[in-house]
Amino acid sequence: MGIQEYSNETKSVPTICIVGAGFSGLLAGVKLKTELGFTNYVMFDENTEVGGTWLVNTYPGCACDVESHLYSYSFEPNPYWSYNFSPQEEIWQYLRNVAKKYDLYKNIKFNSQIKSLVWDELKSKWRVQVYNKVDKKTEELFFDLIINSPGALRVPNIPEEFNAFKGPMVHTGAWDTSVEFDDKIVAVIGSGSSAIQLIPELASKAKQLHSYQRKPAWVMPRRQFKYPKLVQNLFAFLPLIMILYRWFLFLSHELFYPVFLHAARLGRFATWLSKRHAKKQIPKHDKLREDLIPDYRIGCKRIIISNEYFPAMQRSNVKLHRDQIIQVKPHSLVTTNGEQNVEVLILGTGFRVQDFFAPMKIIGKNDVLKAWKTFKPISYLGITTSVSPNQFILLGPNTGLGHNTIIFMIECQMNYIIQLITEMIKRNAKVIEVKESAEKEFHDNLDRQMKKTVWGKEKCGSWYGDKQGNITTIWPWNCIDYWRATRVADFTKFEFY
């Protein structure tokens, strides 16, 4: 194991470690370079390319559920998006193009898994343990600052009971292209975005497709269309129109936010729209339609958009199972209603979101992840924590969204981080640490607001909450509120020394 300390010719410029090369990590790299002139940072990613979620999620039908012109960096618009909702391959290529344009590849170390981050109080630096997946070696490096951005949809959630299945089994988050589905009896577990995107793709190939759903999703129409070449050229030559279009999309999504307030009437209207969509697409099969309508408030779990899902569920070779799976056998699934032979098992069971940065360990003033899982995540604006000096988080606790684009949130966060780093340099400070009082005040306000939302009132088994019932992932206000909170950093909330 080697130990290395990254250094700079200019002492005032901190050494920075960026964890992850997905949307968040690449944004950090671009902003450090363009706004601070930093080129010495190192970005670590365990994969072989940039892209994060959009590199590893390659299941058939994988696409974003936010419009492409909104699900992209504001400073790097793409006039040539092919569809309103672009497929995985196109989003991944967009990220590769951004990395190339801003010359980020030279700062990225691929096949590099961060095993641990340990705060060294004496050095006022982070000790970073990196495992190289190619040469199987581990090294320790020291950095002044950490920008932690590994992403939430990263580690597939594979319930232990499914390990009893002995046939081909694949998770949507770790797709295996060698698995064949043609003329097979296929079972799909789950009712989230991945499962609902995948089912229509497999229904036309499989001999039988069995969809196992304990809690179906609320489904809305998907306004999908292909952009004509004329419109693409118009956006390219008149970018102001493209920017205005992006703002129109953003504000349209912001107007949808009241759906998630428990007492808001808009939630009832959204429920009516979803039921109307189901009625329109499933006009004859009343029992099936009733089984696909959730019994929890709309918005408690992520709302899905699809025009293909309901038609696929009506195919003669597709069967819905709402009963609980009580046993997994080597080649079958047993529910309270009987046993079904299965040749191929697909898990659309989501990700281990509540594990946060795991399996990476973070030891600041305490074991951060252990404390978060034992009690609940505590942070300030989802960006900093009092127990982790000199660490900034992108997409930290309670900064996820149910109604708008997450790209807006990470851009707000990175703007805030740039301000904090700039202030550190001005003060010639080695350490920045958010005050516990600021952290507590923020969380008290967050808890009060959460109680007004559907997430704080309804219990639906969503991945938004942990086992203790704490909602740990969702921002309970709208995006404009987050922009206001992060637009100008309040340095009185921090200790510099």
Short mmCIF file of C-alpha atoms in Angstrom, two decimals:
data_model
loop_
_atom_site.label_atom_id
_atom_site.label_comp_id
_atom_site.label_asym_id
_atom_site.label_seq_id
_atom_site.Cartn_x
_atom_site.Cartn_y
_atom_site.Cartn_z
CA MET A 1 0.00 0.00 0.00
CA GLY A 2 1.47 3.34 -1.02
CA ILE A 3 0.85 6.68 0.67
CA GLN A 4 0.84 9.83 -1.40
CA GLU A 5 -0.06 13.42 -0.62
CA TYR A 6 -1.25 15.52 -3.52
CA SER A 7 0.32 18.96 -3.43
CA ASN A 8 0.11 22.24 -5.31
CA GLU A 9 2.67 24.77 -6.42
CA THR A 10 0.31 27.43 -5.07
CA LYS A 11 -0.33 26.78 -1.39
CA SER A 12 -3.66 28.61 -1.39
CA VAL A 13 -5.16 26.17 -3.87
CA PRO A 14 -6.58 23.14 -2.04
CA THR A 15 -6.23 19.60 -3.33
CA ILE A 16 -9.63 18.17 -4.13
CA CYS A 17 -10.93 14.61 -4.47
CA ILE A 18 -14.17 14.14 -6.42
CA VAL A 19 -15.97 10.84 -5.85
CA GLY A 20 -17.89 9.69 -8.92
CA ALA A 21 -17.98 10.64 -12.62
CA GLY A 22 -21.71 10.80 -13.22
CA PHE A 23 -23.82 13.92 -13.67
CA SER A 24 -22.79 15.32 -10.28
CA GLY A 25 -19.09 14.50 -10.43
CA LEU A 26 -18.67 15.88 -13.94
CA LEU A 27 -20.49 19.06 -12.92
CA ALA A 28 -18.03 19.47 -10.04
CA GLY A 29 -15.11 19.05 -12.41
CA VAL A 30 -16.45 21.58 -14.89
CA LYS A 31 -17.23 24.21 -12.26
CA LEU A 32 -13.91 23.86 -10.45
CA LYS A 33 -12.17 24.40 -13.76
CA THR A 34 -14.32 27.18 -15.27
CA GLU A 35 -15.12 29.20 -12.13
CA LEU A 36 -12.06 28.71 -9.93
CA GLY A 37 -9.44 27.79 -12.51
CA PHE A 38 -8.59 24.58 -10.64
CA THR A 39 -7.08 21.84 -12.76
CA ASN A 40 -5.39 19.78 -10.04
CA TYR A 41 -8.43 17.90 -8.72
CA VAL A 42 -8.69 14.13 -9.08
CA MET A 43 -11.96 12.39 -9.92
CA PHE A 44 -12.30 8.71 -9.01
CA ASP A 45 -14.86 6.35 -10.52
CA GLU A 46 -15.16 2.59 -10.18
CA ASN A 47 -16.45 2.20 -13.74
CA THR A 48 -14.57 2.24 -17.03
CA GLU A 49 -16.22 5.39 -18.40
CA VAL A 50 -18.08 8.50 -17.31
CA GLY A 51 -21.83 8.44 -16.95
CA GLY A 52 -22.66 6.90 -13.57
CA THR A 53 -26.28 5.76 -13.62
CA TRP A 54 -26.53 6.35 -17.36
CA LEU A 55 -23.52 4.15 -18.02
CA VAL A 56 -24.55 1.10 -15.98
CA ASN A 57 -28.33 1.09 -16.48
CA THR A 58 -28.69 -0.46 -19.93
CA TYR A 59 -31.88 -2.52 -19.63
CA PRO A 60 -34.26 -2.43 -22.65
CA GLY A 61 -36.44 0.67 -22.57
CA CYS A 62 -34.21 2.59 -20.16
CA ALA A 63 -34.92 6.31 -20.49
CA CYS A 64 -35.25 9.43 -18.38
CA ASP A 65 -38.64 10.50 -17.03
CA VAL A 66 -37.71 14.20 -17.20
CA GLU A 67 -37.65 16.04 -20.54
CA SER A 68 -34.20 16.06 -22.15
CA HIS A 69 -34.04 19.85 -22.45
CA LEU A 70 -34.50 20.01 -18.69
CA TYR A 71 -32.45 16.95 -17.76
CA SER A 72 -29.16 18.49 -18.91
CA TYR A 73 -26.75 21.12 -17.66
CA SER A 74 -28.05 24.69 -17.95
CA PHE A 75 -24.62 25.83 -19.16
CA GLU A 76 -24.38 23.07 -21.76
CA PRO A 77 -27.73 22.85 -23.60
CA ASN A 78 -28.07 20.36 -26.43
CA PRO A 79 -30.19 21.55 -29.36
CA TYR A 80 -30.04 18.13 -30.98
CA TRP A 81 -31.90 15.95 -28.46
CA SER A 82 -33.75 13.44 -30.61
CA TYR A 83 -36.78 12.92 -28.35
CA ASN A 84 -38.63 14.80 -25.65
CA PHE A 85 -37.60 11.99 -23.27
CA SER A 86 -34.28 10.65 -24.47
CA PRO A 87 -33.11 7.05 -24.12
CA GLN A 88 -30.20 5.97 -21.96
CA GLU A 89 -27.67 5.79 -24.81
CA GLU A 90 -28.24 9.41 -25.83
CA ILE A 91 -27.95 10.73 -22.26
CA TRP A 92 -24.74 8.78 -21.76
CA GLN A 93 -23.30 10.18 -25.01
CA TYR A 94 -24.24 13.70 -23.86
CA LEU A 95 -22.17 13.21 -20.69
CA ARG A 96 -19.23 11.87 -22.68
CA ASN A 97 -19.40 14.93 -24.94
CA VAL A 98 -19.36 17.24 -21.91
CA ALA A 99 -16.36 15.41 -20.44
CA LYS A 100 -14.49 15.76 -23.74
CA LYS A 101 -15.41 19.41 -24.28
CA TYR A 102 -14.13 20.45 -20.85
CA ASP A 103 -11.11 18.12 -21.00
CA LEU A 104 -12.14 16.24 -17.86
CA TYR A 105 -10.79 12.81 -18.82
CA LYS A 106 -7.24 13.72 -17.85
CA ASN A 107 -8.43 14.30 -14.28
CA ILE A 108 -10.37 11.03 -13.99
CA LYS A 109 -9.03 7.77 -12.60
CA PHE A 110 -11.32 4.95 -13.77
CA ASN A 111 -11.58 1.47 -12.26
CA SER A 112 -10.86 3.19 -8.94
CA GLN A 113 -13.14 2.36 -6.04
CA ILE A 114 -13.00 4.57 -2.96
CA LYS A 115 -12.95 2.20 -0.01
CA SER A 116 -12.84 4.76 2.78
CA LEU A 117 -12.55 8.44 3.63
CA VAL A 118 -10.96 9.12 7.02
CA TRP A 119 -10.52 12.62 8.45
CA ASP A 120 -7.04 13.21 9.82
CA GLU A 121 -7.44 15.80 12.57
CA LEU A 122 -3.72 16.49 12.88
CA LYS A 123 -3.13 17.05 9.18
CA SER A 124 -6.58 18.66 8.57
CA LYS A 125 -6.81 16.44 5.52
CA TRP A 126 -8.81 13.47 4.31
CA ARG A 127 -7.05 10.13 4.02
CA VAL A 128 -8.55 8.46 0.94
CA GLN A 129 -8.16 4.72 0.43
CA VAL A 130 -8.46 3.80 -3.26
CA TYR A 131 -8.69 0.29 -4.65
CA ASN A 132 -7.64 -0.20 -8.27
CA LYS A 133 -9.88 -2.87 -9.80
CA VAL A 134 -7.40 -3.60 -12.59
CA ASP A 135 -4.12 -4.14 -10.76
CA LYS A 136 -5.88 -5.18 -7.50
CA LYS A 137 -3.80 -2.75 -5.46
CA THR A 138 -4.81 -0.30 -2.76
CA GLU A 139 -3.21 3.08 -2.12
CA GLU A 140 -3.76 5.87 0.38
CA LEU A 141 -3.88 9.48 -0.74
CA PHE A 142 -4.35 12.74 1.15
CA PHE A 143 -6.64 15.55 0.00
CA ASP A 144 -7.68 18.86 1.51
CA LEU A 145 -11.28 18.71 0.32
CA ILE A 146 -13.76 16.03 -0.72
CA ILE A 147 -16.66 16.53 -3.12
CA ASN A 148 -18.68 13.38 -2.59
CA SER A 149 -20.95 12.62 -5.53
CA PRO A 150 -21.30 8.86 -6.05
CA GLY A 151 -25.02 9.03 -6.85
CA ALA A 152 -28.01 7.43 -5.13
CA LEU A 153 -29.13 4.98 -7.84
CA ARG A 154 -25.92 3.02 -7.76
CA VAL A 155 -25.95 -0.19 -5.70
CA PRO A 156 -28.70 -2.64 -6.79
CA ASN A 157 -31.05 -3.78 -4.06
CA ILE A 158 -31.20 -7.59 -4.27
CA PRO A 159 -33.41 -9.05 -1.53
CA GLU A 160 -31.67 -12.06 -0.03
CA GLU A 161 -34.56 -14.48 -0.61
CA PHE A 162 -34.11 -14.27 -4.39
CA ASN A 163 -30.68 -15.89 -4.13
CA ALA A 164 -32.55 -19.20 -3.84
CA PHE A 165 -33.48 -18.91 -7.52
CA LYS A 166 -31.14 -21.03 -9.67
CA GLY A 167 -32.13 -19.95 -13.17
CA PRO A 168 -30.85 -16.83 -14.96
CA MET A 169 -31.42 -13.80 -12.71
CA VAL A 170 -30.62 -10.18 -13.56
CA HIS A 171 -31.19 -6.85 -11.86
CA THR A 172 -32.22 -3.88 -13.99
CA GLY A 173 -29.36 -1.88 -12.47
CA ALA A 174 -26.75 -4.47 -13.54
CA TRP A 175 -28.10 -5.65 -16.86
CA ASP A 176 -26.70 -8.80 -18.47
CA THR A 177 -27.05 -8.73 -22.24
CA SER A 178 -26.24 -12.46 -22.49
CA VAL A 179 -29.54 -13.44 -20.85
CA GLU A 180 -32.13 -14.54 -23.40
CA PHE A 181 -35.85 -13.84 -23.01
CA ASP A 182 -37.30 -15.02 -26.31
CA ASP A 183 -39.95 -17.70 -25.78
CA LYS A 184 -39.14 -17.88 -22.05
CA ILE A 185 -41.30 -17.72 -18.93
CA VAL A 186 -40.13 -14.45 -17.41
CA ALA A 187 -40.95 -12.96 -14.02
CA VAL A 188 -40.42 -9.23 -13.32
CA ILE A 189 -40.35 -8.17 -9.67
CA GLY A 190 -41.22 -4.57 -8.88
CA SER A 191 -43.37 -1.65 -9.95
CA GLY A 192 -40.92 1.24 -10.12
CA SER A 193 -39.65 3.16 -13.13
CA SER A 194 -37.25 0.45 -14.31
CA ALA A 195 -39.81 -2.36 -14.17
CA ILE A 196 -42.48 -0.29 -15.91
CA GLN A 197 -40.09 0.73 -18.68
CA LEU A 198 -38.89 -2.84 -19.10
CA ILE A 199 -42.20 -4.74 -19.16
CA PRO A 200 -43.39 -3.41 -22.56
CA GLU A 201 -40.01 -4.28 -24.08
CA LEU A 202 -40.08 -7.89 -22.87
CA ALA A 203 -43.80 -8.58 -23.27
CA SER A 204 -43.44 -8.97 -27.03
CA LYS A 205 -40.53 -11.42 -26.66
CA ALA A 206 -41.37 -13.62 -23.72
CA LYS A 207 -43.56 -16.69 -23.94
CA GLN A 208 -45.13 -15.59 -20.66
CA LEU A 209 -44.41 -12.53 -18.57
CA HIS A 210 -45.43 -12.50 -14.91
CA SER A 211 -45.40 -9.10 -13.20
CA TYR A 212 -45.17 -9.26 -9.40
CA GLN A 213 -46.28 -6.02 -7.74
CA ARG A 214 -47.13 -5.57 -4.09
CA LYS A 215 -47.80 -1.86 -4.57
CA PRO A 216 -48.54 -0.67 -8.11
CA ALA A 217 -47.47 2.80 -9.19
CA TRP A 218 -49.48 5.85 -10.12
CA VAL A 219 -48.96 6.25 -13.86
CA MET A 220 -49.34 9.44 -15.89
CA PRO A 221 -49.31 9.93 -19.69
CA ARG A 222 -45.93 10.41 -21.29
CA ARG A 223 -45.76 13.28 -23.77
CA GLN A 224 -43.22 11.62 -26.02
CA PHE A 225 -42.37 12.95 -29.47
CA LYS A 226 -39.43 13.20 -31.82
CA TYR A 227 -37.94 16.63 -32.44
CA PRO A 228 -38.11 17.59 -36.12
CA LYS A 229 -34.85 18.59 -37.74
CA LEU A 230 -36.28 22.07 -38.24
CA VAL A 231 -36.78 22.53 -34.50
CA GLN A 232 -33.30 21.19 -33.72
CA ASN A 233 -31.76 23.67 -36.16
CA LEU A 234 -33.87 26.48 -34.72
CA PHE A 235 -32.58 25.69 -31.23
CA ALA A 236 -29.02 25.56 -32.55
CA PHE A 237 -29.10 28.89 -34.38
CA LEU A 238 -31.38 30.72 -31.93
CA PRO A 239 -30.29 29.36 -28.53
CA LEU A 240 -32.42 31.95 -26.70
CA ILE A 241 -35.51 30.06 -27.86
CA MET A 242 -34.05 26.85 -26.45
CA ILE A 243 -33.32 28.58 -23.14
CA LEU A 244 -36.86 29.96 -22.94
CA TYR A 245 -38.20 26.50 -23.71
CA ARG A 246 -36.12 25.07 -20.86
CA TRP A 247 -37.54 27.68 -18.48
CA PHE A 248 -41.06 26.84 -19.65
CA LEU A 249 -40.46 23.17 -18.82
CA PHE A 250 -38.93 24.03 -15.46
CA LEU A 251 -41.80 26.28 -14.38
CA SER A 252 -44.34 23.73 -15.61
CA HIS A 253 -42.79 21.17 -13.28
CA GLU A 254 -42.67 23.66 -10.42
CA LEU A 255 -46.42 24.18 -10.76
CA PHE A 256 -46.80 20.44 -10.17
CA TYR A 257 -45.19 20.67 -6.71
CA PRO A 258 -48.46 21.22 -4.74
CA VAL A 259 -49.46 17.65 -5.70
CA PHE A 260 -47.13 16.56 -2.92
CA LEU A 261 -48.65 18.77 -0.23
CA HIS A 262 -51.01 16.66 1.83
CA ALA A 263 -53.86 19.17 1.96
CA ALA A 264 -53.57 20.44 -1.62
CA ARG A 265 -56.46 20.00 -4.05
CA LEU A 266 -54.04 19.52 -6.92
CA GLY A 267 -53.28 16.06 -5.55
CA ARG A 268 -56.88 15.03 -6.09
CA PHE A 269 -56.75 16.42 -9.62
CA ALA A 270 -53.55 14.46 -10.34
CA THR A 271 -55.23 11.32 -9.00
CA TRP A 272 -58.13 11.89 -11.39
CA LEU A 273 -55.72 12.37 -14.31
CA SER A 274 -53.92 9.11 -13.54
CA LYS A 275 -57.16 7.17 -13.19
CA ARG A 276 -58.40 8.72 -16.43
CA HIS A 277 -55.19 7.59 -18.15
CA ALA A 278 -55.76 4.03 -16.86
CA LYS A 279 -59.41 4.08 -17.95
CA LYS A 280 -58.50 5.31 -21.42
CA GLN A 281 -55.76 2.72 -21.93
CA ILE A 282 -57.56 -0.17 -20.18
CA PRO A 283 -61.18 0.34 -21.30
CA LYS A 284 -62.41 -3.26 -21.01
CA HIS A 285 -60.43 -5.13 -18.37
CA ASP A 286 -62.05 -3.66 -15.26
CA LYS A 287 -60.44 -6.08 -12.79
CA LEU A 288 -56.95 -5.50 -14.20
CA ARG A 289 -57.46 -1.74 -14.14
CA GLU A 290 -58.60 -1.86 -10.51
CA ASP A 291 -55.58 -3.98 -9.57
CA LEU A 292 -53.23 -1.47 -11.20
CA ILE A 293 -54.65 1.51 -9.28
CA PRO A 294 -52.71 2.17 -6.04
CA ASP A 295 -54.39 2.45 -2.65
CA TYR A 296 -52.03 5.14 -1.36
CA ARG A 297 -51.92 8.89 -2.00
CA ILE A 298 -50.43 9.96 -5.31
CA GLY A 299 -46.87 11.20 -4.92
CA CYS A 300 -46.01 9.05 -1.90
CA LYS A 301 -43.95 6.86 -4.24
CA ARG A 302 -42.43 8.16 -7.45
CA ILE A 303 -45.02 8.92 -10.11
CA ILE A 304 -44.33 7.02 -13.33
CA ILE A 305 -44.94 8.28 -16.86
CA SER A 306 -45.72 5.76 -19.60
CA ASN A 307 -47.95 5.22 -22.61
CA GLU A 308 -46.74 1.67 -23.22
CA TYR A 309 -47.11 0.04 -19.82
CA PHE A 310 -50.89 -0.35 -19.56
CA PRO A 311 -51.26 -1.76 -23.11
CA ALA A 312 -48.47 -4.25 -22.37
CA MET A 313 -50.20 -5.44 -19.19
CA GLN A 314 -53.27 -6.38 -21.26
CA ARG A 315 -51.43 -8.79 -23.55
CA SER A 316 -52.60 -12.38 -23.40
CA ASN A 317 -49.11 -13.57 -22.37
CA VAL A 318 -48.81 -11.10 -19.47
CA LYS A 319 -50.18 -11.76 -15.98
CA LEU A 320 -50.28 -9.49 -12.94
CA HIS A 321 -49.60 -10.95 -9.48
CA ARG A 322 -50.55 -8.75 -6.51
CA ASP A 323 -50.07 -11.48 -3.91
CA GLN A 324 -47.03 -11.47 -1.66
CA ILE A 325 -44.17 -13.79 -2.61
CA ILE A 326 -43.79 -16.14 0.35
CA GLN A 327 -41.11 -18.44 -1.05
CA VAL A 328 -38.50 -18.42 -3.79
CA LYS A 329 -37.64 -21.85 -5.13
CA PRO A 330 -34.85 -22.79 -7.56
CA HIS A 331 -37.18 -22.53 -10.57
CA SER A 332 -40.44 -21.03 -9.31
CA LEU A 333 -42.04 -18.34 -7.20
CA VAL A 334 -44.66 -19.13 -4.57
CA THR A 335 -47.29 -16.61 -3.51
CA THR A 336 -50.29 -16.88 -1.21
CA ASN A 337 -52.28 -17.67 -4.35
CA GLY A 338 -50.15 -20.46 -5.80
CA GLU A 339 -46.87 -21.40 -7.46
CA GLN A 340 -45.55 -20.21 -10.83
CA ASN A 341 -42.70 -21.81 -12.77
CA VAL A 342 -40.12 -19.24 -13.90
CA GLU A 343 -37.26 -19.60 -16.37
CA VAL A 344 -35.79 -16.09 -16.13
CA LEU A 345 -36.07 -13.80 -13.09
CA ILE A 346 -35.70 -10.02 -13.41
CA LEU A 347 -35.38 -7.85 -10.33
CA GLY A 348 -36.70 -4.33 -10.68
CA THR A 349 -36.26 -3.92 -6.94
CA GLY A 350 -34.50 -0.59 -6.99
CA PHE A 351 -31.31 0.49 -5.29
CA ARG A 352 -29.89 0.62 -1.78
CA VAL A 353 -30.59 4.32 -1.48
CA GLN A 354 -30.73 4.27 2.31
CA ASP A 355 -27.15 2.97 2.44
CA PHE A 356 -26.06 6.37 1.10
CA PHE A 357 -22.33 6.19 0.28
CA ALA A 358 -21.88 2.53 1.25
CA PRO A 359 -19.93 0.34 0.78
CA MET A 360 -17.55 3.29 1.08
CA LYS A 361 -16.82 4.12 4.73
CA ILE A 362 -16.68 7.71 5.93
CA ILE A 363 -15.02 8.40 9.27
CA GLY A 364 -15.14 12.07 10.17
CA LYS A 365 -15.57 13.06 13.79
CA ASN A 366 -17.56 9.82 14.01
CA ASP A 367 -18.62 6.98 11.74
CA VAL A 368 -20.91 9.08 9.54
CA LEU A 369 -22.85 6.32 7.81
CA LYS A 370 -23.31 4.32 11.01
CA ALA A 371 -24.77 7.37 12.73
CA TRP A 372 -27.02 8.14 9.77
CA LYS A 373 -28.39 4.60 9.64
CA THR A 374 -28.79 4.33 13.42
CA PHE A 375 -30.63 7.62 13.82
CA LYS A 376 -31.18 9.63 10.64
CA PRO A 377 -29.05 11.66 8.21
CA ILE A 378 -28.22 15.10 9.54
CA SER A 379 -26.75 17.71 7.22
CA TYR A 380 -27.02 21.36 6.32
CA LEU A 381 -28.84 21.89 3.01
CA GLY A 382 -27.82 18.34 2.10
CA ILE A 383 -24.37 19.73 1.28
CA THR A 384 -22.28 19.72 4.47
CA THR A 385 -22.30 17.96 7.85
CA SER A 386 -20.81 19.12 11.14
CA VAL A 387 -19.10 15.76 11.66
CA SER A 388 -17.31 15.85 8.28
CA PRO A 389 -15.09 18.93 7.96
CA ASN A 390 -13.93 19.80 4.46
CA GLN A 391 -16.43 17.46 2.83
CA PHE A 392 -19.13 18.64 0.42
CA ILE A 393 -21.92 16.43 -0.85
CA LEU A 394 -23.80 16.56 -4.13
CA LEU A 395 -27.28 15.03 -3.90
CA GLY A 396 -26.95 14.62 -0.18
CA PRO A 397 -29.77 13.84 2.26
CA ASN A 398 -33.17 15.38 1.53
CA THR A 399 -32.22 16.96 -1.78
CA GLY A 400 -33.92 14.52 -4.14
CA LEU A 401 -37.05 15.51 -6.03
CA GLY A 402 -40.38 14.05 -6.99
CA HIS A 403 -41.55 16.81 -9.31
CA ASN A 404 -38.67 18.40 -11.21
CA THR A 405 -35.15 17.93 -12.55
CA ILE A 406 -32.41 16.91 -10.17
CA ILE A 407 -29.88 18.70 -12.40
CA PHE A 408 -31.19 22.02 -11.09
CA MET A 409 -30.49 20.87 -7.53
CA ILE A 410 -26.90 19.81 -8.14
CA GLU A 411 -26.18 23.05 -9.98
CA CYS A 412 -27.47 24.99 -6.96
CA GLN A 413 -25.32 22.84 -4.69
CA MET A 414 -22.18 23.28 -6.76
CA ASN A 415 -22.72 27.05 -6.86
CA TYR A 416 -22.88 26.97 -3.06
CA ILE A 417 -19.74 24.82 -2.79
CA ILE A 418 -17.81 27.20 -5.07
CA GLN A 419 -18.70 30.06 -2.71
CA LEU A 420 -17.50 28.11 0.32
CA ILE A 421 -14.20 27.13 -1.29
CA THR A 422 -13.63 30.71 -2.44
CA GLU A 423 -14.21 31.97 1.11
CA MET A 424 -11.80 29.37 2.49
CA ILE A 425 -9.08 30.63 0.18
CA LYS A 426 -9.79 34.28 1.04
CA ARG A 427 -9.46 33.50 4.75
CA ASN A 428 -6.45 31.24 4.18
CA ALA A 429 -8.36 28.61 6.17
CA LYS A 430 -7.42 24.95 6.20
CA VAL A 431 -10.76 23.76 7.56
CA ILE A 432 -14.41 24.60 6.96
CA GLU A 433 -17.08 23.10 9.18
CA VAL A 434 -20.79 23.83 9.39
CA LYS A 435 -21.99 24.74 12.89
CA GLU A 436 -24.18 22.22 14.70
CA SER A 437 -26.62 25.02 15.51
CA ALA A 438 -27.10 25.74 11.80
CA GLU A 439 -27.56 22.05 11.10
CA LYS A 440 -30.18 21.71 13.85
CA GLU A 441 -32.09 24.80 12.74
CA PHE A 442 -32.19 23.54 9.17
CA HIS A 443 -33.44 20.09 10.18
CA ASP A 444 -36.07 21.47 12.53
CA ASN A 445 -37.50 23.49 9.64
CA LEU A 446 -37.22 20.52 7.29
CA ASP A 447 -39.08 18.22 9.70
CA ARG A 448 -41.88 20.74 10.12
CA GLN A 449 -42.29 21.10 6.37
CA MET A 450 -42.09 17.35 5.77
CA LYS A 451 -45.13 16.83 8.00
CA LYS A 452 -47.16 18.94 5.58
CA THR A 453 -46.34 16.68 2.62
CA VAL A 454 -47.67 13.37 1.42
CA TRP A 455 -44.29 11.81 2.28
CA GLY A 456 -44.60 12.86 5.90
CA LYS A 457 -48.25 11.78 6.21
CA GLU A 458 -48.48 8.61 4.13
CA LYS A 459 -46.76 5.27 4.68
CA CYS A 460 -46.41 3.46 1.37
CA GLY A 461 -43.07 1.64 1.62
CA SER A 462 -41.29 4.11 -0.63
CA TRP A 463 -37.51 4.16 -0.98
CA TYR A 464 -37.75 7.82 0.06
CA GLY A 465 -37.77 6.72 3.72
CA ASP A 466 -35.62 4.57 5.98
CA LYS A 467 -36.66 1.70 8.25
CA GLN A 468 -37.35 4.10 11.11
CA GLY A 469 -39.84 6.01 8.96
CA ASN A 470 -37.61 9.06 8.42
CA ILE A 471 -37.90 10.62 4.96
CA THR A 472 -34.23 10.96 4.08
CA THR A 473 -34.08 11.57 0.34
CA ILE A 474 -36.73 14.10 -0.68
CA TRP A 475 -36.64 17.90 -0.55
CA PRO A 476 -40.02 18.91 0.91
CA TRP A 477 -40.20 22.34 -0.73
CA ASN A 478 -40.01 23.33 -4.38
CA CYS A 479 -36.86 23.97 -6.43
CA ILE A 480 -37.10 27.74 -6.28
CA ASP A 481 -37.00 27.50 -2.49
CA TYR A 482 -33.76 25.53 -2.74
CA TRP A 483 -32.32 28.11 -5.13
CA ARG A 484 -33.13 30.84 -2.60
CA ALA A 485 -31.49 28.84 0.20
CA THR A 486 -28.27 28.21 -1.73
CA ARG A 487 -27.97 31.30 -3.97
CA VAL A 488 -25.81 33.22 -1.49
CA ALA A 489 -23.88 31.30 1.16
CA ASP A 490 -24.28 32.53 4.73
CA PHE A 491 -20.76 32.23 6.07
CA THR A 492 -21.93 32.85 9.64
CA LYS A 493 -23.27 29.29 9.57
CA PHE A 494 -19.71 27.95 9.27
CA GLU A 495 -16.48 27.79 11.24
CA PHE A 496 -13.29 28.61 9.30
CA TYR A 497 -9.93 27.83 10.86
#
